[in-house]
Amino acid sequence: MSKIPQQLIPLAIILVIVIGVFIAATDMFVPESFGKLGHFRADAIQENMALEQVYAGSDACYDCHDDIVETKSKSYHKGLACEVCHGAAMKHIDSPEDFIPNAPRGRGYCPLCHGYNPSRPSGFPQIIADRHNPGKACMSCHNPHNPLLPNAPEECAACHREISNLKMLSHHATLPCTQCHTIEKGHKTSPKFSKAHKPTDNTTCANCHEKGSSVNKDAPKLNTEEHSERYLCWDCHYPHYPEAN
């Protein structure tokens, strides 16, 4: 019978020591109640039951805010608990005057759900927060308890601020956006589904810049057909800041 290789003996001793340490550590660190009711600490149930209750639940809000709760219950936010936005409110229930729940009036909170995320369903309202009317708080246009489409701002700059700022420095500063863009009726409230259309040919530019045009006499005049040939005007001239090339 062959002898056990000498080099395996130290390895076997080390293995026995490791197993012994593991068993001892398991006995030392695994809680006594672990496994009694399942693969968790049974004592955790009692520990959690002993914690101070901080959330009151939306039903508790109804006693004082029944009008808001009624409105919210018929809105797109009906499944959203009040404390998701306002924070834990048990202290407010116990002492309404001493503890006022937070009302998130800034722009940092709503994008947690409504900030653009390609993994969300396409029908879920999403925005790019730093481009979507960045100068105003969300609540200035949207009622969070009944988040319908808002009364859209009249000025296009509310959403297209970068373009508007550039246009204000150009010769087109006083030109209304609708002079060049055809705006579908629902664009201001549902821009994803109702588009603002760009010109498709040079006719729009020619209205002001065609030689002999009486529209805007100070605008540079030329024979647009000869000047542009087969190109569109904006192939060379950026319409929001038009410079001659």
mmCIF file of C-alpha atoms in Angstrom:
data_model
loop_
_atom_site.group_PDB
_atom_site.id
_atom_site.type_symbol
_atom_site.label_atom_id
_atom_site.label_comp_id
_atom_site.label_asym_id
_atom_site.label_seq_id
_atom_site.Cartn_x
_atom_site.Cartn_y
_atom_site.Cartn_z
ATOM 1 C CA MET A 1 0.000 0.000 0.000
ATOM 2 C CA SER A 2 1.452 3.325 -1.085
ATOM 3 C CA LYS A 3 2.168 5.942 1.530
ATOM 4 C CA ILE A 4 0.347 9.284 1.587
ATOM 5 C CA PRO A 5 2.530 11.915 -0.088
ATOM 6 C CA GLN A 6 4.328 13.957 2.548
ATOM 7 C CA GLN A 7 3.213 17.288 1.054
ATOM 8 C CA LEU A 8 -0.498 16.425 1.507
ATOM 9 C CA ILE A 9 -0.257 16.161 5.293
ATOM 10 C CA PRO A 10 0.202 19.933 5.913
ATOM 11 C CA LEU A 11 -2.622 20.653 3.458
ATOM 12 C CA ALA A 12 -4.911 18.239 5.306
ATOM 13 C CA ILE A 13 -4.059 19.867 8.641
ATOM 14 C CA ILE A 14 -4.798 23.331 7.218
ATOM 15 C CA LEU A 15 -8.108 22.083 5.795
ATOM 16 C CA VAL A 16 -9.152 20.646 9.170
ATOM 17 C CA ILE A 17 -8.254 23.931 10.890
ATOM 18 C CA VAL A 18 -10.245 25.968 8.322
ATOM 19 C CA ILE A 19 -13.295 23.724 8.743
ATOM 20 C CA GLY A 20 -13.015 23.970 12.530
ATOM 21 C CA VAL A 21 -12.755 27.770 12.413
ATOM 22 C CA PHE A 22 -15.759 27.927 10.067
ATOM 23 C CA ILE A 23 -17.891 25.761 12.383
ATOM 24 C CA ALA A 24 -16.857 27.807 15.423
ATOM 25 C CA ALA A 25 -17.532 31.105 13.644
ATOM 26 C CA THR A 26 -20.910 29.862 12.472
ATOM 27 C CA ASP A 27 -21.877 28.935 15.995
ATOM 28 C CA MET A 28 -20.556 32.244 17.314
ATOM 29 C CA PHE A 29 -22.023 34.679 14.771
ATOM 30 C CA VAL A 30 -25.251 33.075 13.541
ATOM 31 C CA PRO A 31 -28.100 34.361 15.742
ATOM 32 C CA GLU A 32 -29.816 31.822 17.955
ATOM 33 C CA SER A 33 -33.216 32.522 16.417
ATOM 34 C CA PHE A 34 -31.998 32.043 12.847
ATOM 35 C CA GLY A 35 -33.894 29.292 11.052
ATOM 36 C CA LYS A 36 -36.703 28.866 13.580
ATOM 37 C CA LEU A 37 -39.340 30.241 11.200
ATOM 38 C CA GLY A 38 -37.422 30.174 7.942
ATOM 39 C CA HIS A 39 -34.170 31.363 6.450
ATOM 40 C CA PHE A 40 -34.081 34.536 8.555
ATOM 41 C CA ARG A 41 -33.849 35.667 12.188
ATOM 42 C CA ALA A 42 -37.128 35.013 13.952
ATOM 43 C CA ASP A 43 -36.288 37.794 16.420
ATOM 44 C CA ALA A 44 -36.339 40.315 13.539
ATOM 45 C CA ILE A 45 -40.142 40.201 13.577
ATOM 46 C CA GLN A 46 -40.328 41.322 17.199
ATOM 47 C CA GLU A 47 -37.587 43.894 16.685
ATOM 48 C CA ASN A 48 -39.448 45.501 13.796
ATOM 49 C CA MET A 49 -42.716 45.440 15.713
ATOM 50 C CA ALA A 50 -40.972 47.327 18.511
ATOM 51 C CA LEU A 51 -39.748 50.110 16.197
ATOM 52 C CA GLU A 52 -41.450 53.481 16.433
ATOM 53 C CA GLN A 53 -44.112 53.865 13.749
ATOM 54 C CA VAL A 54 -43.206 56.766 11.469
ATOM 55 C CA TYR A 55 -45.535 56.242 8.493
ATOM 56 C CA ALA A 56 -49.224 56.894 9.000
ATOM 57 C CA GLY A 57 -50.625 55.728 5.660
ATOM 58 C CA SER A 58 -52.734 57.731 3.225
ATOM 59 C CA ASP A 59 -56.010 56.913 4.998
ATOM 60 C CA ALA A 60 -54.896 59.025 7.946
ATOM 61 C CA CYS A 61 -54.629 62.069 5.688
ATOM 62 C CA TYR A 62 -58.305 61.867 4.753
ATOM 63 C CA ASP A 63 -59.553 63.141 8.120
ATOM 64 C CA CYS A 64 -58.203 66.648 7.497
ATOM 65 C CA HIS A 65 -57.408 66.724 3.781
ATOM 66 C CA ASP A 66 -60.474 64.991 2.367
ATOM 67 C CA ASP A 67 -60.769 67.412 -0.578
ATOM 68 C CA ILE A 68 -57.193 66.766 -1.700
ATOM 69 C CA VAL A 69 -57.500 63.009 -1.157
ATOM 70 C CA GLU A 70 -60.712 62.952 -3.217
ATOM 71 C CA THR A 71 -59.029 64.849 -6.054
ATOM 72 C CA LYS A 72 -55.950 62.632 -5.941
ATOM 73 C CA SER A 73 -58.034 59.436 -5.867
ATOM 74 C CA LYS A 74 -59.325 60.255 -9.371
ATOM 75 C CA SER A 75 -55.990 61.317 -10.827
ATOM 76 C CA TYR A 76 -52.982 59.576 -12.349
ATOM 77 C CA HIS A 77 -51.355 59.718 -8.895
ATOM 78 C CA LYS A 78 -54.144 57.762 -7.203
ATOM 79 C CA GLY A 79 -51.830 54.814 -6.560
ATOM 80 C CA LEU A 80 -49.124 57.007 -5.070
ATOM 81 C CA ALA A 81 -49.132 57.199 -1.272
ATOM 82 C CA CYS A 82 -49.096 60.726 0.166
ATOM 83 C CA GLU A 83 -45.917 59.977 2.109
ATOM 84 C CA VAL A 84 -43.994 59.099 -1.046
ATOM 85 C CA CYS A 85 -43.757 62.827 -1.745
ATOM 86 C CA HIS A 86 -44.380 64.346 1.688
ATOM 87 C CA GLY A 87 -42.292 61.965 3.781
ATOM 88 C CA ALA A 88 -43.159 60.085 6.970
ATOM 89 C CA ALA A 89 -46.152 61.806 8.567
ATOM 90 C CA MET A 90 -46.959 60.021 11.828
ATOM 91 C CA LYS A 91 -45.553 62.946 13.835
ATOM 92 C CA HIS A 92 -47.835 65.264 11.889
ATOM 93 C CA ILE A 93 -50.849 63.096 12.704
ATOM 94 C CA ASP A 94 -49.949 63.152 16.395
ATOM 95 C CA SER A 95 -49.131 66.868 16.494
ATOM 96 C CA PRO A 96 -50.303 68.686 13.338
ATOM 97 C CA GLU A 97 -49.141 72.157 14.365
ATOM 98 C CA ASP A 98 -45.722 71.149 15.646
ATOM 99 C CA PHE A 99 -44.690 68.995 12.709
ATOM 100 C CA ILE A 100 -45.411 70.030 9.117
ATOM 101 C CA PRO A 101 -44.648 67.456 6.389
ATOM 102 C CA ASN A 102 -42.325 68.437 3.607
ATOM 103 C CA ALA A 103 -43.864 69.747 0.385
ATOM 104 C CA PRO A 104 -41.277 69.221 -2.384
ATOM 105 C CA ARG A 105 -41.550 72.509 -4.275
ATOM 106 C CA GLY A 106 -38.184 72.396 -6.023
ATOM 107 C CA ARG A 107 -37.254 70.633 -9.265
ATOM 108 C CA GLY A 108 -35.202 67.837 -7.743
ATOM 109 C CA TYR A 109 -38.003 65.529 -6.645
ATOM 110 C CA CYS A 110 -40.398 64.996 -9.566
ATOM 111 C CA PRO A 111 -37.636 63.868 -11.982
ATOM 112 C CA LEU A 112 -37.020 60.863 -9.715
ATOM 113 C CA CYS A 113 -40.073 59.396 -11.453
ATOM 114 C CA HIS A 114 -40.482 61.647 -14.480
ATOM 115 C CA GLY A 115 -36.868 62.200 -15.514
ATOM 116 C CA TYR A 116 -36.133 60.559 -18.871
ATOM 117 C CA ASN A 117 -35.186 56.909 -18.550
ATOM 118 C CA PRO A 118 -35.271 54.690 -21.662
ATOM 119 C CA SER A 119 -36.166 51.653 -19.548
ATOM 120 C CA ARG A 120 -39.536 53.163 -18.617
ATOM 121 C CA PRO A 121 -42.646 52.499 -20.750
ATOM 122 C CA SER A 122 -42.877 54.908 -23.685
ATOM 123 C CA GLY A 123 -46.311 56.089 -22.567
ATOM 124 C CA PHE A 124 -45.051 57.197 -19.143
ATOM 125 C CA PRO A 125 -44.645 61.004 -18.960
ATOM 126 C CA GLN A 126 -40.920 61.751 -19.021
ATOM 127 C CA ILE A 127 -38.870 64.915 -19.375
ATOM 128 C CA ILE A 128 -35.263 66.008 -19.651
ATOM 129 C CA ALA A 129 -35.288 68.114 -16.503
ATOM 130 C CA ASP A 130 -32.624 70.656 -17.439
ATOM 131 C CA ARG A 131 -34.405 71.429 -20.723
ATOM 132 C CA HIS A 132 -38.046 71.217 -19.713
ATOM 133 C CA ASN A 133 -38.932 74.764 -18.587
ATOM 134 C CA PRO A 134 -35.832 74.832 -16.356
ATOM 135 C CA GLY A 135 -36.563 78.236 -14.843
ATOM 136 C CA LYS A 136 -39.696 77.184 -12.977
ATOM 137 C CA ALA A 137 -40.699 74.716 -10.281
ATOM 138 C CA CYS A 138 -42.726 71.729 -11.499
ATOM 139 C CA MET A 139 -45.656 72.743 -9.286
ATOM 140 C CA SER A 140 -45.955 76.115 -11.034
ATOM 141 C CA CYS A 141 -47.424 74.294 -14.055
ATOM 142 C CA HIS A 142 -48.516 70.899 -12.699
ATOM 143 C CA ASN A 143 -50.854 70.213 -9.784
ATOM 144 C CA PRO A 144 -49.260 67.140 -8.151
ATOM 145 C CA HIS A 145 -52.607 65.984 -6.746
ATOM 146 C CA ASN A 146 -54.205 66.088 -10.196
ATOM 147 C CA PRO A 147 -51.363 66.052 -12.719
ATOM 148 C CA LEU A 148 -53.218 66.912 -15.887
ATOM 149 C CA LEU A 149 -51.526 68.605 -18.818
ATOM 150 C CA PRO A 150 -50.890 72.188 -17.753
ATOM 151 C CA ASN A 151 -51.889 75.445 -19.272
ATOM 152 C CA ALA A 152 -48.968 75.600 -21.636
ATOM 153 C CA PRO A 153 -46.723 78.658 -21.516
ATOM 154 C CA GLU A 154 -47.283 80.909 -24.493
ATOM 155 C CA GLU A 155 -43.616 81.575 -25.111
ATOM 156 C CA CYS A 156 -41.659 78.824 -26.845
ATOM 157 C CA ALA A 157 -38.641 79.720 -24.691
ATOM 158 C CA ALA A 158 -40.203 77.850 -21.784
ATOM 159 C CA CYS A 159 -38.989 74.598 -23.369
ATOM 160 C CA HIS A 160 -36.566 75.821 -26.044
ATOM 161 C CA ARG A 161 -34.536 78.190 -23.890
ATOM 162 C CA GLU A 162 -31.164 77.582 -25.551
ATOM 163 C CA ILE A 163 -32.539 78.299 -29.015
ATOM 164 C CA SER A 164 -34.479 81.310 -27.755
ATOM 165 C CA ASN A 165 -31.416 82.831 -26.080
ATOM 166 C CA LEU A 166 -29.411 82.481 -29.276
ATOM 167 C CA LYS A 167 -32.233 83.856 -31.424
ATOM 168 C CA MET A 168 -32.483 86.939 -29.197
ATOM 169 C CA LEU A 169 -28.931 87.860 -30.241
ATOM 170 C CA SER A 170 -29.676 87.554 -33.945
ATOM 171 C CA HIS A 171 -31.416 89.593 -36.644
ATOM 172 C CA HIS A 172 -34.389 87.276 -36.165
ATOM 173 C CA ALA A 173 -34.894 88.357 -32.530
ATOM 174 C CA THR A 174 -38.297 89.948 -33.186
ATOM 175 C CA LEU A 175 -39.487 87.217 -35.527
ATOM 176 C CA PRO A 176 -42.198 85.019 -33.940
ATOM 177 C CA CYS A 177 -41.456 81.305 -34.029
ATOM 178 C CA THR A 178 -44.717 80.669 -35.882
ATOM 179 C CA GLN A 179 -43.411 82.745 -38.787
ATOM 180 C CA CYS A 180 -41.326 79.748 -39.814
ATOM 181 C CA HIS A 181 -42.732 76.826 -37.811
ATOM 182 C CA THR A 182 -46.173 75.294 -38.243
ATOM 183 C CA ILE A 183 -47.364 74.358 -34.763
ATOM 184 C CA GLU A 184 -49.884 71.550 -34.300
ATOM 185 C CA LYS A 185 -52.713 72.352 -31.906
ATOM 186 C CA GLY A 186 -51.597 70.054 -29.107
ATOM 187 C CA HIS A 187 -47.859 70.745 -29.319
ATOM 188 C CA LYS A 188 -47.636 72.910 -26.206
ATOM 189 C CA THR A 189 -49.248 70.307 -23.986
ATOM 190 C CA SER A 190 -48.227 67.070 -25.757
ATOM 191 C CA PRO A 191 -45.047 67.856 -27.703
ATOM 192 C CA LYS A 192 -44.189 64.174 -28.080
ATOM 193 C CA PHE A 193 -47.318 63.504 -30.113
ATOM 194 C CA SER A 194 -48.012 66.921 -31.688
ATOM 195 C CA LYS A 195 -45.000 68.268 -33.503
ATOM 196 C CA ALA A 196 -43.742 71.697 -34.463
ATOM 197 C CA HIS A 197 -42.918 71.408 -38.164
ATOM 198 C CA LYS A 198 -39.978 73.023 -39.911
ATOM 199 C CA PRO A 199 -40.197 74.519 -43.409
ATOM 200 C CA THR A 200 -39.676 71.984 -46.181
ATOM 201 C CA ASP A 201 -38.485 74.370 -48.897
ATOM 202 C CA ASN A 202 -37.075 77.871 -49.378
ATOM 203 C CA THR A 203 -40.467 79.556 -49.706
ATOM 204 C CA THR A 204 -40.544 80.584 -46.046
ATOM 205 C CA CYS A 205 -37.193 82.361 -46.260
ATOM 206 C CA ALA A 206 -38.129 83.882 -49.608
ATOM 207 C CA ASN A 207 -41.157 85.596 -48.067
ATOM 208 C CA CYS A 208 -38.752 88.065 -46.461
ATOM 209 C CA HIS A 209 -35.545 87.697 -48.460
ATOM 210 C CA GLU A 210 -36.752 87.396 -52.068
ATOM 211 C CA LYS A 211 -35.728 90.367 -54.200
ATOM 212 C CA GLY A 212 -38.714 92.682 -54.508
ATOM 213 C CA SER A 213 -40.447 91.380 -51.357
ATOM 214 C CA SER A 214 -42.189 94.114 -49.377
ATOM 215 C CA VAL A 215 -42.067 92.052 -46.184
ATOM 216 C CA ASN A 216 -39.425 93.383 -43.801
ATOM 217 C CA LYS A 217 -37.739 95.922 -46.040
ATOM 218 C CA ASP A 218 -34.558 95.850 -43.931
ATOM 219 C CA ALA A 219 -33.962 92.141 -44.595
ATOM 220 C CA PRO A 220 -31.219 91.287 -47.129
ATOM 221 C CA LYS A 221 -32.776 90.707 -50.573
ATOM 222 C CA LEU A 222 -31.640 88.335 -53.306
ATOM 223 C CA ASN A 223 -32.892 86.029 -56.023
ATOM 224 C CA THR A 224 -33.399 82.975 -53.855
ATOM 225 C CA GLU A 225 -33.728 80.554 -56.764
ATOM 226 C CA GLU A 226 -30.398 81.581 -58.301
ATOM 227 C CA HIS A 227 -28.680 81.994 -54.944
ATOM 228 C CA SER A 228 -29.615 78.657 -53.429
ATOM 229 C CA GLU A 229 -29.699 76.505 -56.563
ATOM 230 C CA ARG A 230 -30.413 72.987 -55.292
ATOM 231 C CA TYR A 231 -29.706 73.741 -51.621
ATOM 232 C CA LEU A 232 -32.045 74.713 -48.814
ATOM 233 C CA CYS A 233 -31.319 78.038 -47.152
ATOM 234 C CA TRP A 234 -30.514 76.467 -43.782
ATOM 235 C CA ASP A 235 -27.895 74.211 -45.316
ATOM 236 C CA CYS A 236 -25.689 77.307 -45.058
ATOM 237 C CA HIS A 237 -27.550 79.747 -42.789
ATOM 238 C CA TYR A 238 -28.621 78.730 -39.287
ATOM 239 C CA PRO A 239 -32.104 80.301 -39.025
ATOM 240 C CA HIS A 240 -31.891 81.055 -35.288
ATOM 241 C CA TYR A 241 -28.669 82.996 -35.813
ATOM 242 C CA PRO A 242 -28.443 83.721 -39.541
ATOM 243 C CA GLU A 243 -25.074 84.924 -40.755
ATOM 244 C CA ALA A 244 -23.922 85.322 -44.329
ATOM 245 C CA ASN A 245 -21.320 82.890 -45.608
#
